[in-house]
Amino acid sequence: MTTFEIEPGRLFIAGQWREAADGARTEVVDPSRGAVVTTVAEASAADVDAAVRAAREAFESGPWAATTGRDRGRILNRVAQLIRENADDIARLESLDVGKPISLCHAVDVTNAANDYEYYAALAFSLDGATRETGHNALAYTKREAIGVVAAITPFNFPLILAGSKLGPALAAGNTVVHKPADETPLSALYMAGLLQKAGVPDGVVNVVTGSGPVAGEALLRHSGVDKIAFTGSTAIGRHVASAAGEALKPVTMELGGNAAHIVFEDADVEKAVGAVIKGFVFNTGQFCMGGPRLLVARPVYETLLGILAEAVPGVPVGDPRRPETVVGPMAGEKHLRKVEEFVALARKEGARIVCGGERLDLDGGYYYKPTVIADLANDSRVVQEEIFGPVLTVQPFDSEDEAVQLANSTPYGLASGVQTTNLARAHRVADRLQAGIVWINDWAMLDPAIPFGGVKDSGFGREYGPEALASYTKVKSVVVSLD
């Protein structure tokens, strides 16, 4: 499959495509070749202000907030339908922009994005409050209302899905949105702006500003016209976002970094466990905040499992993401590749055993790194404790259930965890003790719009997906009517 032509991108504000106020543009690079594929407008603070003002006007004077949930749901269903009708173009665009294998873009990104809008379309039909008993002679009831203007800030690794996980519930609740995608991967956000408009979303309800975090992102965070911030990204930047939200007393939801542990007990189904382990750390080239980069293995099967991984991992197809057989594509950018190289170099310096991989792959000028398995590191190593965000798996042994749980909970993160066991009681017992927002048993990355996910500790707060996400884009108003 060959690369298709991408038109230069512009900002989408108040239903119109426009250049940045100062004419600035930035390059978008295909990570599989290291080549520029197009440019997009680079928003200034003035452009962000225009987008927020458009969203504010659409919220306060436009039809969207006054539209019934049933009618909003119909439009969101149309969005889902259009995503499926344009699946090939969207998948190719996401693959070109991020470096994802085209098969993954079809099966995961496009499918889940359509499901996101469809799920929240259904919830929009039933967004309601409750009546409450009181000690007064009164009728008391609650209403769920839209918050207002939402700043949605999304990362580079899952641009399409993580935009849908925010825009879906925000729009279902009647909010308006200014979306700032990652500067590295803005293309699907611009495509979706046009698709949302085509589906019937009124002008100004969704605005897209492309550009850098320090300029466009910061202007959006600090804008007094924004009522809520929804952020997905690194823990370091998340702290800054939370600080800005706190200063302005704005509600914020934050899905941040992860460094999940995948625990394999001696009674696990080894064949199933190995498949889940490999999927857990190579999925999306390891650029997955809910990936499983830390493998904890019961000592009786430790060396056996390392031997199986040594044979199986090098056989995972790595290469051109546009080939349907590819499982692992390039890193999303050169800086991400360098970060992985630095961590593997540190592991070698600390005397770790490189079971397989451990080097970049020279292919077409792209940012490729071989899936890597590392053993014999101390638990306090930075390679174990920090988020690498690449196709690297560290493996540690444990001698008891208690030690497995202690090791799993020993990092600052708490986004996801996994357990491989055929002992049902152990599965529930360990899941209860793991400090994580989601725990998978005997598989990895089982995600669905109905299942909420999010972090504890340094992995953030608030939830994406599920009715919990929809609730976070609303505010509760109580009405008490005297019956005297």
Coordinates of C-alpha atoms in Angstrom, one line a residue:
M1 CA 0.0 0.0 0.0
T2 CA 1.4 3.4 -1.0
T3 CA 1.3 6.7 0.8
F4 CA -1.6 8.9 -0.3
E5 CA -1.4 12.6 -0.6
I6 CA -2.4 14.8 2.4
E7 CA -3.5 18.4 1.9
P8 CA -2.0 21.0 4.2
G9 CA -4.1 21.3 7.3
R10 CA -5.8 24.4 8.6
L11 CA -7.4 25.3 11.9
F12 CA -11.2 24.6 12.2
I13 CA -12.9 27.4 14.1
A14 CA -16.6 28.3 14.1
G15 CA -17.3 25.8 11.3
Q16 CA -14.7 27.4 9.0
W17 CA -11.2 26.3 7.9
R18 CA -8.7 29.1 8.4
E19 CA -5.0 29.7 8.5
A20 CA -3.2 30.7 11.7
A21 CA -3.5 34.4 12.4
D22 CA 0.3 34.8 11.9
G23 CA 0.5 32.3 9.0
A24 CA 2.7 29.9 11.0
R25 CA 2.8 26.3 9.9
T26 CA 4.5 23.1 11.3
E27 CA 5.6 19.9 9.6
V28 CA 4.0 16.5 10.0
V29 CA 6.4 13.6 9.6
D30 CA 5.7 10.0 8.6
P31 CA 7.6 8.0 11.3
S32 CA 8.0 5.0 9.0
R33 CA 10.3 6.9 6.7
G34 CA 11.2 10.1 8.6
A35 CA 9.8 12.1 5.8
V36 CA 7.6 15.2 5.9
V37 CA 4.1 14.4 4.5
T38 CA 2.4 17.7 5.0
T39 CA 2.2 20.8 7.1
V40 CA -0.6 22.1 9.4
A41 CA -1.4 25.5 10.8
E42 CA 0.4 26.3 14.0
A43 CA -2.1 28.1 16.3
S44 CA -1.1 31.2 18.3
A45 CA -2.8 32.4 21.5
A46 CA -5.0 34.6 19.3
D47 CA -6.2 31.6 17.4
V48 CA -7.0 29.7 20.6
D49 CA -8.9 32.7 21.8
A50 CA -10.9 32.7 18.6
A51 CA -11.7 29.0 19.0
V52 CA -12.8 29.4 22.6
R53 CA -14.9 32.4 21.8
A54 CA -16.6 30.4 19.0
A55 CA -17.2 27.5 21.4
R56 CA -18.6 29.9 24.0
E57 CA -21.0 31.6 21.5
A58 CA -22.1 28.2 20.3
F59 CA -22.8 27.0 23.8
E60 CA -24.6 30.1 25.0
S61 CA -26.4 31.2 21.8
G62 CA -26.3 28.2 19.5
P63 CA -28.7 25.3 19.3
W64 CA -26.5 22.5 20.7
A65 CA -27.0 22.8 24.5
A66 CA -30.8 23.3 23.9
T67 CA -31.0 20.3 21.6
T68 CA -32.6 17.3 23.3
G69 CA -30.3 14.4 24.3
R70 CA -32.3 12.3 21.9
D71 CA -31.4 14.6 18.9
R72 CA -27.8 14.9 20.0
G73 CA -27.7 11.1 20.1
R74 CA -29.0 10.8 16.6
I75 CA -26.2 13.1 15.3
L76 CA -23.6 11.1 17.2
N77 CA -24.9 7.9 15.7
R78 CA -24.5 9.6 12.3
V79 CA -20.8 10.3 13.3
A80 CA -20.3 6.6 14.0
Q81 CA -21.8 5.7 10.7
L82 CA -19.6 8.1 8.8
I83 CA -16.5 6.8 10.5
R84 CA -17.4 3.3 9.3
E85 CA -18.2 4.5 5.8
N86 CA -14.8 6.2 5.6
A87 CA -12.8 3.5 7.5
D88 CA -10.2 3.0 4.8
D89 CA -9.2 6.6 4.6
I90 CA -9.2 7.1 8.3
A91 CA -7.1 4.0 8.9
R92 CA -4.6 5.1 6.2
L93 CA -4.4 8.6 7.7
E94 CA -3.8 7.3 11.3
S95 CA -1.2 4.8 10.0
L96 CA 0.7 7.5 8.1
D97 CA 0.5 10.0 11.0
V98 CA 1.4 7.7 13.9
G99 CA 3.2 4.8 12.3
K100 CA 0.6 2.3 13.4
P101 CA 0.2 -0.9 11.4
I102 CA -2.7 -0.5 9.0
S103 CA -4.3 -3.7 10.3
L104 CA -4.3 -2.3 13.8
C105 CA -5.8 1.0 12.7
H106 CA -8.7 -0.8 11.1
A107 CA -9.3 -3.3 13.9
V108 CA -8.7 -1.1 16.9
D109 CA -8.6 2.7 16.2
V110 CA -11.3 3.0 13.6
T111 CA -13.6 0.4 15.2
N112 CA -13.2 1.8 18.7
A113 CA -13.7 5.4 17.5
A114 CA -17.0 4.5 15.9
N115 CA -18.0 2.5 19.0
D116 CA -17.2 5.5 21.2
Y117 CA -19.6 7.8 19.4
E118 CA -22.3 5.1 19.1
Y119 CA -22.1 4.3 22.9
Y120 CA -22.4 7.9 23.9
A121 CA -25.2 8.4 21.4
A122 CA -27.1 5.8 23.4
L123 CA -26.3 7.4 26.7
A124 CA -27.4 10.8 25.4
F125 CA -30.9 9.3 25.1
S126 CA -31.1 8.7 28.8
L127 CA -29.2 11.6 30.4
D128 CA -31.5 12.5 33.4
G129 CA -31.6 13.3 37.1
A130 CA -33.5 11.9 40.0
T131 CA -36.3 12.8 42.5
R132 CA -35.3 12.9 46.2
E133 CA -37.2 12.5 49.4
T134 CA -36.8 15.5 51.8
G135 CA -37.9 16.5 55.3
H136 CA -39.8 19.4 53.7
N137 CA -43.2 19.6 52.1
A138 CA -41.5 19.9 48.7
L139 CA -40.8 18.2 45.5
A140 CA -37.0 17.9 45.1
Y141 CA -35.3 16.7 41.9
T142 CA -31.9 16.9 40.3
K143 CA -30.9 17.7 36.7
R144 CA -27.7 17.0 34.9
E145 CA -26.6 19.9 32.8
A146 CA -23.7 20.5 30.4
I147 CA -20.7 22.1 31.9
G148 CA -20.0 24.5 29.0
V149 CA -16.8 24.8 27.0
V150 CA -14.5 21.8 27.2
A151 CA -10.8 21.9 26.4
A152 CA -9.9 18.4 25.1
I153 CA -6.1 17.9 25.0
T154 CA -5.0 14.5 23.5
P155 CA -1.7 12.7 23.0
F156 CA 0.2 11.4 20.0
N157 CA -0.2 7.6 20.5
F158 CA -4.0 7.1 20.0
P159 CA -5.2 10.4 18.4
L160 CA -8.4 9.1 17.0
I161 CA -9.6 6.9 19.9
L162 CA -8.6 9.3 22.7
A163 CA -10.3 12.2 20.8
G164 CA -13.5 10.1 20.6
S165 CA -13.3 9.1 24.2
K166 CA -13.5 12.9 25.1
L167 CA -15.7 14.4 22.4
G168 CA -18.2 11.5 22.6
P169 CA -19.3 12.1 26.2
A170 CA -18.7 15.9 26.0
L171 CA -21.0 16.3 23.0
A172 CA -23.6 13.8 24.3
A173 CA -24.0 16.0 27.4
G174 CA -24.5 19.1 25.4
N175 CA -21.1 20.8 25.8
T176 CA -19.0 22.5 23.1
V177 CA -15.3 21.6 22.6
V178 CA -12.0 23.1 21.6
H179 CA -9.7 20.1 20.7
K180 CA -5.9 20.5 20.8
P181 CA -4.4 17.3 19.4
A182 CA -0.7 16.4 19.9
D183 CA 1.5 18.5 17.6
E184 CA 3.1 15.3 16.2
T185 CA -0.1 13.6 15.2
P186 CA -2.9 16.1 14.3
L187 CA -4.2 14.7 11.1
S188 CA -7.1 12.6 12.3
A189 CA -8.4 15.4 14.5
L190 CA -8.7 17.6 11.4
Y191 CA -10.3 14.9 9.4
M192 CA -12.8 14.3 12.2
A193 CA -13.7 18.0 12.4
G194 CA -15.0 17.8 8.8
L195 CA -16.8 14.5 9.5
L196 CA -18.5 15.9 12.6
Q197 CA -19.7 18.9 10.6
K198 CA -21.0 16.6 7.9
A199 CA -22.9 14.6 10.5
G200 CA -24.8 17.7 11.6
V201 CA -22.8 19.1 14.5
P202 CA -23.5 22.8 14.4
D203 CA -20.8 25.3 13.7
G204 CA -18.7 26.3 16.7
V205 CA -19.6 23.2 18.7
V206 CA -16.3 21.5 17.8
N207 CA -13.2 23.5 17.1
V208 CA -9.7 22.1 16.4
V209 CA -6.5 24.1 17.0
T210 CA -3.3 22.4 15.9
G211 CA 0.0 23.6 17.3
S212 CA 2.5 23.3 20.1
G213 CA 1.8 22.6 23.8
P214 CA 3.8 25.5 25.1
V215 CA 1.9 28.0 22.9
A216 CA -1.5 26.6 21.8
G217 CA -1.9 24.2 24.7
E218 CA -0.9 26.7 27.3
A219 CA -3.2 29.3 25.9
L220 CA -6.1 26.8 26.1
L221 CA -5.3 25.8 29.6
R222 CA -5.2 29.4 30.8
H223 CA -8.2 30.7 28.9
S224 CA -10.9 32.1 31.2
G225 CA -13.6 30.9 28.7
V226 CA -12.8 27.2 29.3
D227 CA -15.1 25.5 31.8
K228 CA -13.5 22.1 32.0
I229 CA -10.2 20.5 31.0
A230 CA -9.9 16.9 29.7
F231 CA -6.3 15.8 29.4
T232 CA -4.5 12.7 28.4
G233 CA -0.7 12.7 28.4
S234 CA 2.4 12.3 30.4
T235 CA 2.5 12.6 34.2
A236 CA 5.0 15.4 34.1
I237 CA 2.8 17.6 31.9
G238 CA -0.3 16.4 33.8
R239 CA 1.0 18.0 37.0
H240 CA 1.2 21.3 35.1
V241 CA -2.3 20.9 33.7
A242 CA -3.7 20.1 37.1
S243 CA -2.0 23.1 38.6
A244 CA -3.5 25.4 36.0
A245 CA -6.9 23.9 36.5
G246 CA -6.6 24.3 40.3
E247 CA -5.6 27.9 40.1
A248 CA -8.8 28.6 38.0
L249 CA -11.0 26.2 40.1
K250 CA -11.9 24.3 36.9
P251 CA -12.9 20.6 36.9
V252 CA -10.3 18.4 35.2
T253 CA -10.0 14.8 34.3
M254 CA -6.5 13.4 33.7
E255 CA -5.4 10.1 32.2
L256 CA -1.7 10.1 32.6
G257 CA 1.3 7.7 32.4
G258 CA 1.5 4.1 33.3
N259 CA 4.0 1.3 34.0
A260 CA 1.7 -1.7 34.4
A261 CA 2.8 -5.0 36.0
H262 CA 1.7 -8.3 34.3
I263 CA 1.8 -11.1 36.9
V264 CA 2.2 -14.7 35.7
F265 CA 1.6 -17.3 38.5
E266 CA 2.9 -20.9 38.2
D267 CA -0.6 -22.3 37.6
A268 CA -1.2 -20.0 34.5
D269 CA -2.0 -21.4 31.1
V270 CA 1.5 -20.7 29.6
E271 CA 0.4 -20.5 26.0
K272 CA -2.3 -18.0 26.7
A273 CA -0.1 -16.1 29.1
V274 CA 2.7 -15.7 26.6
G275 CA 0.3 -14.4 24.0
A276 CA -1.1 -11.8 26.4
V277 CA 2.4 -10.8 27.6
I278 CA 3.6 -10.1 24.1
K279 CA 0.5 -8.2 23.1
G280 CA 0.8 -6.2 26.3
F281 CA 4.2 -4.8 25.6
V282 CA 4.4 -4.6 21.8
F283 CA 0.8 -3.3 21.2
N284 CA 1.1 0.1 19.4
T285 CA 4.9 -0.3 19.5
G286 CA 4.8 -0.1 23.3
Q287 CA 3.4 3.4 23.1
F288 CA 0.4 2.5 25.2
C289 CA -0.1 4.0 28.6
M290 CA -2.0 0.9 29.6
G291 CA 0.6 -1.4 28.2
G292 CA 2.3 -4.2 30.2
P293 CA 6.0 -3.4 30.2
R294 CA 6.8 -5.1 33.6
L295 CA 6.5 -8.9 33.7
L296 CA 6.5 -10.6 37.1
V297 CA 6.9 -14.3 36.9
A298 CA 6.6 -17.0 39.6
R299 CA 10.2 -18.3 40.1
P300 CA 9.4 -22.0 39.3
V301 CA 8.4 -20.9 35.7
Y302 CA 10.7 -17.9 35.4
E303 CA 13.5 -19.3 33.2
T304 CA 11.0 -21.4 31.2
L305 CA 9.0 -18.3 30.3
L306 CA 12.1 -16.3 29.4
G307 CA 13.1 -19.1 27.1
I308 CA 9.7 -19.0 25.4
L309 CA 9.9 -15.2 25.0
A310 CA 13.4 -15.5 23.6
E311 CA 12.1 -17.6 20.8
A312 CA 8.7 -16.0 20.2
V313 CA 9.4 -12.2 20.4
P314 CA 11.9 -12.0 17.5
G315 CA 9.2 -13.6 15.3
V316 CA 6.8 -10.8 15.8
P317 CA 6.5 -9.0 12.4
V318 CA 8.2 -5.6 12.5
G319 CA 8.2 -3.2 9.6
D320 CA 6.3 -1.0 7.2
P321 CA 3.0 -0.2 8.9
R322 CA 1.2 -0.1 5.5
R323 CA 1.8 -3.8 5.0
P324 CA -1.2 -5.9 6.4
E325 CA 1.1 -8.5 8.0
T326 CA 3.0 -5.9 10.2
V327 CA 2.3 -6.1 13.9
V328 CA 4.9 -3.6 15.2
G329 CA 5.5 -0.4 13.3
P330 CA 7.9 2.5 14.1
M331 CA 8.1 4.7 17.1
A332 CA 6.0 7.9 16.5
G333 CA 9.1 10.1 16.4
E334 CA 12.8 10.3 16.7
K335 CA 12.7 11.6 20.2
H336 CA 10.7 8.6 21.3
L337 CA 13.2 6.2 19.7
R338 CA 16.1 8.0 21.4
K339 CA 14.4 7.6 24.8
V340 CA 14.0 3.8 24.3
E341 CA 17.7 3.6 23.3
E342 CA 18.8 5.4 26.4
F343 CA 16.8 3.1 28.7
V344 CA 18.2 0.0 27.1
A345 CA 21.7 1.4 27.3
L346 CA 21.1 2.0 31.1
A347 CA 20.0 -1.6 31.5
R348 CA 23.2 -2.9 29.9
K349 CA 25.2 -0.6 32.1
E350 CA 23.5 -2.1 35.2
G351 CA 24.4 -5.6 34.1
A352 CA 21.0 -6.7 32.8
R353 CA 20.5 -9.7 30.6
I354 CA 19.2 -8.7 27.1
V355 CA 17.1 -11.7 26.3
C356 CA 16.3 -10.5 22.8
G357 CA 16.2 -7.3 20.8
G358 CA 18.0 -4.4 22.3
E359 CA 18.7 -2.4 19.2
R360 CA 17.1 -0.2 16.6
L361 CA 16.1 -1.6 13.2
D362 CA 17.5 0.2 10.1
L363 CA 14.5 0.3 7.8
D364 CA 13.5 3.0 5.2
G365 CA 14.9 5.8 7.4
G366 CA 12.1 5.2 9.9
Y367 CA 12.1 5.2 13.7
Y368 CA 12.1 1.4 14.3
Y369 CA 13.2 -0.5 17.5
K370 CA 13.2 -4.2 17.9
P371 CA 10.9 -5.6 20.6
T372 CA 13.2 -6.1 23.6
V373 CA 13.1 -8.4 26.6
I374 CA 15.3 -7.5 29.6
A375 CA 15.9 -9.7 32.7
D376 CA 17.9 -9.6 35.9
L377 CA 17.3 -5.9 36.8
A378 CA 16.9 -4.7 40.4
N379 CA 13.4 -3.4 41.3
D380 CA 14.8 0.0 42.0
S381 CA 16.3 0.4 38.6
R382 CA 15.0 3.3 36.6
V383 CA 14.4 0.9 33.7
V384 CA 11.9 -0.9 35.9
Q385 CA 10.4 2.1 37.8
E386 CA 10.0 4.6 35.0
E387 CA 7.7 4.7 32.0
I388 CA 9.8 3.8 28.9
F389 CA 6.9 4.0 26.4
G390 CA 8.4 1.7 23.8
P391 CA 8.5 -2.0 22.9
V392 CA 10.6 -3.0 26.0
L393 CA 9.7 -5.7 28.6
T394 CA 11.4 -6.1 31.9
V395 CA 11.1 -9.5 33.6
Q396 CA 11.4 -10.1 37.4
P397 CA 10.9 -13.3 39.4
F398 CA 8.8 -13.5 42.6
D399 CA 8.5 -16.2 45.3
S400 CA 5.0 -15.6 46.8
E401 CA 1.7 -14.0 46.1
D402 CA 2.5 -11.2 48.6
E403 CA 5.8 -10.4 46.9
A404 CA 4.1 -10.3 43.5
V405 CA 1.5 -7.8 44.7
Q406 CA 4.3 -5.7 46.4
L407 CA 6.4 -5.6 43.3
A408 CA 3.3 -4.7 41.1
N409 CA 2.4 -1.8 43.4
S410 CA 6.0 -0.6 43.8
T411 CA 6.0 2.1 41.1
P412 CA 4.4 5.5 41.4
Y413 CA 1.9 4.5 38.6
G414 CA -1.5 2.9 38.8
L415 CA -3.2 2.8 35.5
A416 CA -3.5 -0.9 34.6
S417 CA -2.4 -4.4 35.8
G418 CA -2.8 -8.0 34.7
V419 CA -3.0 -11.4 36.3
Q420 CA -2.4 -14.8 34.6
T421 CA -3.8 -17.7 36.7
T422 CA -6.2 -20.5 36.5
N423 CA -7.1 -20.2 40.2
L424 CA -10.3 -18.2 40.3
A425 CA -10.0 -17.3 44.0
R426 CA -6.5 -16.0 43.5
A427 CA -7.5 -13.9 40.5
H428 CA -10.1 -12.0 42.5
R429 CA -7.9 -11.8 45.6
V430 CA -5.0 -10.3 43.7
A431 CA -7.1 -8.0 41.6
D432 CA -8.5 -6.5 44.9
R433 CA -5.0 -5.7 46.1
L434 CA -3.6 -4.2 42.9
Q435 CA -3.4 -0.4 42.9
A436 CA -4.7 0.2 39.4
G437 CA -7.7 1.6 37.7
I438 CA -8.3 -1.5 35.6
V439 CA -7.1 -5.1 36.1
W440 CA -7.2 -7.7 33.3
I441 CA -7.4 -11.4 34.1
N442 CA -5.9 -13.9 31.6
D443 CA -5.6 -11.4 28.7
W444 CA -4.5 -7.8 28.1
A445 CA -6.0 -4.6 26.7
M446 CA -9.7 -5.8 26.7
L447 CA -11.3 -2.3 26.2
D448 CA -14.8 -1.3 25.5
P449 CA -16.6 2.1 25.7
A450 CA -18.8 0.6 28.5
I451 CA -15.8 -0.2 30.7
P452 CA -14.3 2.8 32.5
F453 CA -10.6 3.2 32.7
G454 CA -8.3 5.7 34.4
G455 CA -5.6 5.9 37.0
V456 CA -4.7 6.2 40.6
K457 CA -1.5 7.6 42.1
D458 CA 0.7 9.3 39.4
S459 CA -1.6 7.9 36.7
G460 CA -4.2 10.6 37.2
F461 CA -7.8 10.8 38.3
G462 CA -11.2 10.7 36.7
R463 CA -12.4 8.1 34.2
E464 CA -12.6 7.7 30.4
Y465 CA -15.4 5.5 29.0
G466 CA -18.6 4.3 30.7
P467 CA -21.3 6.3 32.2
E468 CA -18.7 7.6 34.6
A469 CA -17.1 9.6 31.8
L470 CA -20.4 11.1 30.7
A471 CA -21.1 12.2 34.3
S472 CA -17.8 14.0 34.4
Y473 CA -18.9 16.3 31.5
T474 CA -22.0 17.4 33.5
K475 CA -22.9 19.4 36.5
V476 CA -25.7 18.6 38.9
K477 CA -28.4 21.2 39.7
S478 CA -30.9 20.6 42.4
V479 CA -34.4 22.0 42.2
V480 CA -36.6 22.2 45.3
V481 CA -40.3 23.2 44.8
S482 CA -42.3 24.1 47.9
L483 CA -45.7 22.4 48.0
D484 CA -47.1 24.7 50.6

